[in-house]
PDB file of C-alpha atoms in Angstrom:
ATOM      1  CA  UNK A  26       0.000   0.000   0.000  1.00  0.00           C
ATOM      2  CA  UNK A  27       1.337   3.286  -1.002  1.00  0.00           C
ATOM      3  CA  UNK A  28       2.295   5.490   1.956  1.00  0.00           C
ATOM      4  CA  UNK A  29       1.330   9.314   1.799  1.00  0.00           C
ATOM      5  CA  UNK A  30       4.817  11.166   1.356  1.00  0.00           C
ATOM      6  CA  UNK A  31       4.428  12.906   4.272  1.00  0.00           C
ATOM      7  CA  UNK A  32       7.440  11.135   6.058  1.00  0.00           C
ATOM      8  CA  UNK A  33       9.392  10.992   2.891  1.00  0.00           C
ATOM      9  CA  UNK A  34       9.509  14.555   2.544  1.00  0.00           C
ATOM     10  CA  UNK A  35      10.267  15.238   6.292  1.00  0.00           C
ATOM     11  CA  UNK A  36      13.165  12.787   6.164  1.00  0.00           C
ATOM     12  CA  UNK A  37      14.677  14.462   2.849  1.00  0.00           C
ATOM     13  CA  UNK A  38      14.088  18.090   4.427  1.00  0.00           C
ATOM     14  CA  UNK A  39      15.927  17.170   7.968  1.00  0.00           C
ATOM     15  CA  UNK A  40      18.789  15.563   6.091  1.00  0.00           C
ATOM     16  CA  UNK A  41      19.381  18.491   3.635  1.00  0.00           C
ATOM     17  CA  UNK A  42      17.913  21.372   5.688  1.00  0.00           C
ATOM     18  CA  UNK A  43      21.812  21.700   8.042  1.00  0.00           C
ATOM     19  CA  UNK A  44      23.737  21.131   4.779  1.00  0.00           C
ATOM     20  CA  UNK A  45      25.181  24.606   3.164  1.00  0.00           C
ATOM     21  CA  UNK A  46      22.659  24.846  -0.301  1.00  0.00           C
ATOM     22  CA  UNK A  47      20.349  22.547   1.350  1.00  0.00           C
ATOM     23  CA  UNK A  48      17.512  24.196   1.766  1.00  0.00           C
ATOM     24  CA  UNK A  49      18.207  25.522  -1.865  1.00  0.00           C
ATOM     25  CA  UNK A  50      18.230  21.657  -3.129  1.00  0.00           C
ATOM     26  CA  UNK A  51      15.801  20.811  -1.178  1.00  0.00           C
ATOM     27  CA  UNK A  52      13.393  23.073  -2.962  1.00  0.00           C
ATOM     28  CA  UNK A  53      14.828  22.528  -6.619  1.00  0.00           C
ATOM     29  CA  UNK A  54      14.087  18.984  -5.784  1.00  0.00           C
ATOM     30  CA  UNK A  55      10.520  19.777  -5.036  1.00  0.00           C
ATOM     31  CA  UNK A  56      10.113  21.698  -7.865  1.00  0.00           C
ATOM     32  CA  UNK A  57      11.598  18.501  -9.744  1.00  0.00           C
ATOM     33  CA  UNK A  58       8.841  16.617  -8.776  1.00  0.00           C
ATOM     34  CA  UNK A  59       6.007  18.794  -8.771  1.00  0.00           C
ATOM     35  CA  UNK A  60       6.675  20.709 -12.022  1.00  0.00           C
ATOM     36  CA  UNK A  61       3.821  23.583 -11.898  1.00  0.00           C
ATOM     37  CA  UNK A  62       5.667  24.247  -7.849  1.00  0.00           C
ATOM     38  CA  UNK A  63       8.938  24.542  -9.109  1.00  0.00           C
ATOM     39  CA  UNK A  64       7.989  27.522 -11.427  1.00  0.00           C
ATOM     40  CA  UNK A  65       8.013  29.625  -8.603  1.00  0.00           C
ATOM     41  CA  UNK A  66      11.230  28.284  -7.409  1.00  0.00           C
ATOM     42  CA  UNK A  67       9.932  28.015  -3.532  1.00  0.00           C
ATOM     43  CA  UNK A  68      12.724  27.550  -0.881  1.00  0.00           C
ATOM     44  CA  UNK A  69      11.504  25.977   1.813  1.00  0.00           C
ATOM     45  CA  UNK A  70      12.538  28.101   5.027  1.00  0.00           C
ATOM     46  CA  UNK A  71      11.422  25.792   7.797  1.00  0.00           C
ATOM     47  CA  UNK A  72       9.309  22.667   7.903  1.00  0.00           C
ATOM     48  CA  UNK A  73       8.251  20.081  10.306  1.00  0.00           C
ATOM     49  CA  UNK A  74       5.326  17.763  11.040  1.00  0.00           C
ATOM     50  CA  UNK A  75       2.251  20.315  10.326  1.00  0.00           C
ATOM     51  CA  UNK A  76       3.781  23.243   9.752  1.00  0.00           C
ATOM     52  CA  UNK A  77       5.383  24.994   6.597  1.00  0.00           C
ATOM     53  CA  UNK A  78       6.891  28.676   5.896  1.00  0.00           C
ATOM     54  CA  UNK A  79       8.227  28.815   2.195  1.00  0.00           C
ATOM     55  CA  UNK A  80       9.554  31.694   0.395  1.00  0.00           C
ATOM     56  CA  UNK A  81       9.465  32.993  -2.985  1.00  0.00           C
ATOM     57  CA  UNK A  82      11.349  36.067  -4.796  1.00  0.00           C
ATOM     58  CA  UNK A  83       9.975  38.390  -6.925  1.00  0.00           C
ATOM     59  CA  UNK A  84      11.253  37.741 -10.079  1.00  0.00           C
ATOM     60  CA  UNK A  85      10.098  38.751 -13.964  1.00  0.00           C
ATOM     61  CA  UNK A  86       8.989  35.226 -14.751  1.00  0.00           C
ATOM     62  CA  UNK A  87       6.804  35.388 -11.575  1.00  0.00           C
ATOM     63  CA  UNK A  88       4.986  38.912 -12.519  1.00  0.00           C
ATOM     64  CA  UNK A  89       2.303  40.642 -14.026  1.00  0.00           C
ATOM     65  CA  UNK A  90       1.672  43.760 -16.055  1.00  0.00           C
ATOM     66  CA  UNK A  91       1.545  45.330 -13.035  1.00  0.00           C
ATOM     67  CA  UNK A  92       4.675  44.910 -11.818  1.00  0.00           C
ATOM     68  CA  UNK A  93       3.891  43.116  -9.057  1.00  0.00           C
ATOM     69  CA  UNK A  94       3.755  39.530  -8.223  1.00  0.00           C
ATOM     70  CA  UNK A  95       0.762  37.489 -10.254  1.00  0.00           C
ATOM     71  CA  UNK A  96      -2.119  36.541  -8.410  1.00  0.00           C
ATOM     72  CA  UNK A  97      -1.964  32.821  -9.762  1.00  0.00           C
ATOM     73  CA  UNK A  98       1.706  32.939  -8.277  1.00  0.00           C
ATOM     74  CA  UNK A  99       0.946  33.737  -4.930  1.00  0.00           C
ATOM     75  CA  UNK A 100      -1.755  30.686  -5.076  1.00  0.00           C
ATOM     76  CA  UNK A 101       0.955  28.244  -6.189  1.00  0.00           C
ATOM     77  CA  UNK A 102       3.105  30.124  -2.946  1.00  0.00           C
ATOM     78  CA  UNK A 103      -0.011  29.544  -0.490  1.00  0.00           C
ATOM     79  CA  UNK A 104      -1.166  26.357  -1.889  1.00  0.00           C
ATOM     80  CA  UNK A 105       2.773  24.961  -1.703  1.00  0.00           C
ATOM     81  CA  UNK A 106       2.962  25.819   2.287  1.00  0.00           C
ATOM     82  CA  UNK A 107      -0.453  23.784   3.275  1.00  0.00           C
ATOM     83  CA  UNK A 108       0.860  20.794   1.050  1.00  0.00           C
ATOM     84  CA  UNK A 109       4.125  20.620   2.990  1.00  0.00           C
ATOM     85  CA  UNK A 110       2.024  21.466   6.164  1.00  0.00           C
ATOM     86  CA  UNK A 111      -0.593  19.010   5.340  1.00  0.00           C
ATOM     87  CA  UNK A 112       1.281  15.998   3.746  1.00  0.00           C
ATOM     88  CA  UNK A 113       4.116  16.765   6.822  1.00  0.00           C
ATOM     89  CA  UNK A 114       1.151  16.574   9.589  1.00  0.00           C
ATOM     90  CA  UNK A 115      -0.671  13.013   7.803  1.00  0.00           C
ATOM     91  CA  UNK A 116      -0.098   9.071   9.199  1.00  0.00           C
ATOM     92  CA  UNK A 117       1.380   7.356   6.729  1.00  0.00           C
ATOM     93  CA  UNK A 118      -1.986   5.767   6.319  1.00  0.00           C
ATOM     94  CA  UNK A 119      -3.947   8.917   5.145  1.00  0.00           C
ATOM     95  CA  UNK A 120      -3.683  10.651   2.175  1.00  0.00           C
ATOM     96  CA  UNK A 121      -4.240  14.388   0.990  1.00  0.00           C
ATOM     97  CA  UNK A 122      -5.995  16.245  -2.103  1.00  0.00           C
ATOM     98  CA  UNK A 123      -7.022  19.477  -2.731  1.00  0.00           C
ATOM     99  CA  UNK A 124     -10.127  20.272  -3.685  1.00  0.00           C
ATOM    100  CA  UNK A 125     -10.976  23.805  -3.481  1.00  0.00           C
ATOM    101  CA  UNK A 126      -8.863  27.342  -3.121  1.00  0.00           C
ATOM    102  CA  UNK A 127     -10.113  29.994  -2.380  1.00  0.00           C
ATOM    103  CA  UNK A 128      -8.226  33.634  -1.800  1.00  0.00           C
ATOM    104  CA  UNK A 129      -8.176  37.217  -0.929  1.00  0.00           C
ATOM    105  CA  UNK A 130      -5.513  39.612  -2.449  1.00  0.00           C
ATOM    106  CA  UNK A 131      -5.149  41.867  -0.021  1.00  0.00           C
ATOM    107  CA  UNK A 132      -2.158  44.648  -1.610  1.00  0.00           C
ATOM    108  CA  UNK A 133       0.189  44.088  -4.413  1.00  0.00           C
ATOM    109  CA  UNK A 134       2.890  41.682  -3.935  1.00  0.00           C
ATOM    110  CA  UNK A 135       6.195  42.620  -4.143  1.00  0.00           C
ATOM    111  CA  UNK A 136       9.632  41.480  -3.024  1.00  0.00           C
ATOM    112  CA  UNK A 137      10.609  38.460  -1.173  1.00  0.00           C
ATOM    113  CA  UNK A 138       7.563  36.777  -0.378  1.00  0.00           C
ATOM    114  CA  UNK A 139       6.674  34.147   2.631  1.00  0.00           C
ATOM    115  CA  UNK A 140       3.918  31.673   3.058  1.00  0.00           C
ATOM    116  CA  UNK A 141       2.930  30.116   5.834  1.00  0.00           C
ATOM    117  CA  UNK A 142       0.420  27.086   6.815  1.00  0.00           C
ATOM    118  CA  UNK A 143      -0.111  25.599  10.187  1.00  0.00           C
ATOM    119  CA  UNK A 144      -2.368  22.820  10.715  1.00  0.00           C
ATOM    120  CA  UNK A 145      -3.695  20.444  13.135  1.00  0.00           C
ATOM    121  CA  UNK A 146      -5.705  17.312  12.253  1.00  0.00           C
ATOM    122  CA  UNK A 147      -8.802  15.971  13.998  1.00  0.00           C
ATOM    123  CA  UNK A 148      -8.545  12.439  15.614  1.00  0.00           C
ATOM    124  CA  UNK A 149      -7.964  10.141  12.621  1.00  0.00           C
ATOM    125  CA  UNK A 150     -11.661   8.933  10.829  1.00  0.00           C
ATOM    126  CA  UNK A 151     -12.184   6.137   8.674  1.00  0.00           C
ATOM    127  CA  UNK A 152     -14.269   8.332   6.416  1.00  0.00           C
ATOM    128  CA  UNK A 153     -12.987  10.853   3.844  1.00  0.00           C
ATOM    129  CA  UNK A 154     -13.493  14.458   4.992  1.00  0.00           C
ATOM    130  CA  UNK A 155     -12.644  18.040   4.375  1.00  0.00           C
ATOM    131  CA  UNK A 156     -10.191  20.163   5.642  1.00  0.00           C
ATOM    132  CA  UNK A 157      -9.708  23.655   5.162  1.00  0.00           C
ATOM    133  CA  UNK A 158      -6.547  25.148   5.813  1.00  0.00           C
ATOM    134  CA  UNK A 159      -5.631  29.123   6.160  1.00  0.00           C
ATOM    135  CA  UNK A 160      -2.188  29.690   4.324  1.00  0.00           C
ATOM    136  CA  UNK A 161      -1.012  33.352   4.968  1.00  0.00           C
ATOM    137  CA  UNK A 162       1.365  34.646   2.369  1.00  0.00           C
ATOM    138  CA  UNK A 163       3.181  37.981   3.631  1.00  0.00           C
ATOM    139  CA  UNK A 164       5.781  40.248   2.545  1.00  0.00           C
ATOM    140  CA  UNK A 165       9.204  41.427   3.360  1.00  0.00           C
ATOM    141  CA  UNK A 166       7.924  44.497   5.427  1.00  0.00           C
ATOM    142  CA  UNK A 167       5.405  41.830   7.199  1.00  0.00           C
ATOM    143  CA  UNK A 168       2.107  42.753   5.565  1.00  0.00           C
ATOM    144  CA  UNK A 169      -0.128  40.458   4.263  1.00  0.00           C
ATOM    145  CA  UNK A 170      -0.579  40.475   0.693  1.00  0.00           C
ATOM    146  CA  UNK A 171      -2.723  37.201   0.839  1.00  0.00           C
ATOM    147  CA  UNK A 172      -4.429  34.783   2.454  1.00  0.00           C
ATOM    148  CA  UNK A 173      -6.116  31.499   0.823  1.00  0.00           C
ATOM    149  CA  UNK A 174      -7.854  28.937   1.906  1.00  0.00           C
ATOM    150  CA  UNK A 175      -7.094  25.741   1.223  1.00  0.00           C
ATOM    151  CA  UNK A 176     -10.264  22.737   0.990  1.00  0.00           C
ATOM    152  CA  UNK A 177      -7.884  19.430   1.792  1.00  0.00           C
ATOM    153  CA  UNK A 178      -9.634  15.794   1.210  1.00  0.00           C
ATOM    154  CA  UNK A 179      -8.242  13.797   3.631  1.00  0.00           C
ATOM    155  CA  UNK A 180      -9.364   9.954   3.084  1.00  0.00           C
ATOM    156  CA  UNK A 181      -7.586   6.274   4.159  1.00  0.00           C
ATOM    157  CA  UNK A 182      -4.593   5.310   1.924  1.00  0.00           C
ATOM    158  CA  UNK A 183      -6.277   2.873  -0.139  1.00  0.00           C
ATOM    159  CA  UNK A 184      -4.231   0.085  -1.739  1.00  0.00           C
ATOM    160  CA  UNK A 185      -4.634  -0.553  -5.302  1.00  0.00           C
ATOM    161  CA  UNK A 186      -4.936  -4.107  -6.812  1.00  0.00           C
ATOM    162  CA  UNK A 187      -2.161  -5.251  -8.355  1.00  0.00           C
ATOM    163  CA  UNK A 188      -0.358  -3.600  -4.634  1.00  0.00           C
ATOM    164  CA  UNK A 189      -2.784  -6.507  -3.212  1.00  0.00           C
ATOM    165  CA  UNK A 190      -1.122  -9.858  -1.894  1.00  0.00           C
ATOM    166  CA  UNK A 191       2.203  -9.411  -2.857  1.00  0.00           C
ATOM    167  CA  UNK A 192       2.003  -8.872  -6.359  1.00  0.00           C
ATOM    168  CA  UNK A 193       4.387  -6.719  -7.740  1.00  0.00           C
ATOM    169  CA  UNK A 194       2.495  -4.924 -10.646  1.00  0.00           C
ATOM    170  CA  UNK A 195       5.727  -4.685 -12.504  1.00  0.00           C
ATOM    171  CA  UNK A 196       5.387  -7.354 -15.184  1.00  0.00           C
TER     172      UNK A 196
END
């Protein structure tokens, strides 16, 4: 049965996290492996079980017309920080979606940028339910430039048949 990465990503942040750059990898890798993330190059700042601050810079790539950060940016920023939160806070035997953002923009974004989620989890249900989660996204002054809300599915890990009795699924 697949595990939810949860302690995967926990285990690859504490072992890079110390290391001089590791943060930095530790972010390109995350990027690697969610593609849409890693176009706004987050760097993780801190991270452990439930809890997520990740920053992003204000670059060209990551603006509008404006000149000021893109709105759909600062969702990928929010929305990034309650994943790590979420997926960091989950058993290995629950699993996370999203299923719903919503978001106010509350000045233009500029600057370094940081987002952060905190979450707690009710006592673990057999039934799928819904989550919400607030994910703050501020600036380099301290002001909040947005704040989203974050609809997580949370539901059992369920294994999938060929997972089923020891078969491989590889042949």
């Amino acid at each position: 049965m697949p595990a939810s990465p949860g302690p995967r990503l926990l285990a690859l942040w504490r072992s890079l996290s110390p290391r001089p750059g590791g943060r930095w990898l530790f972010g390109r890798i995350l990027g690697r492996s969610v593609p849409y993330t890693g176009s706004i190059r987050p760097r993780v700042l801190e991270l452990r079980p439930g809890f997520a601050r990740v920053a992003m810079h204000d670059r060209r790539a990551v603006r509008n017309h404006l000149q000021s950060v893109h709105a759909i940016a600062l969702i990928n920023l929010a929305e990034v920080a309650s994943g790590l939160a979420m997926l960091t806070a989950l058993p290995a035997t629950r699993r996370g979606i999203v299923t719903g953002i919503s978001v106010e923009f509350l000045k233009k974004a500029r600057g370094m940028l940081i987002a952060e989620a905190d979450v707690t989890l009710p006592p673990e249900q057999d039934a799928p339910f819904d989550l919400p989660l607030l994910s703050e996204v501020r600036d380099s002054a301290g002001d909040a430039v947005a704040r989203a809300t974050v609809i997580w599915r949370i539901a059992p890990v369920v294994a999938r048949p060929h997972e089923m009795d020891g078969a491989r699924g590889d042949g």
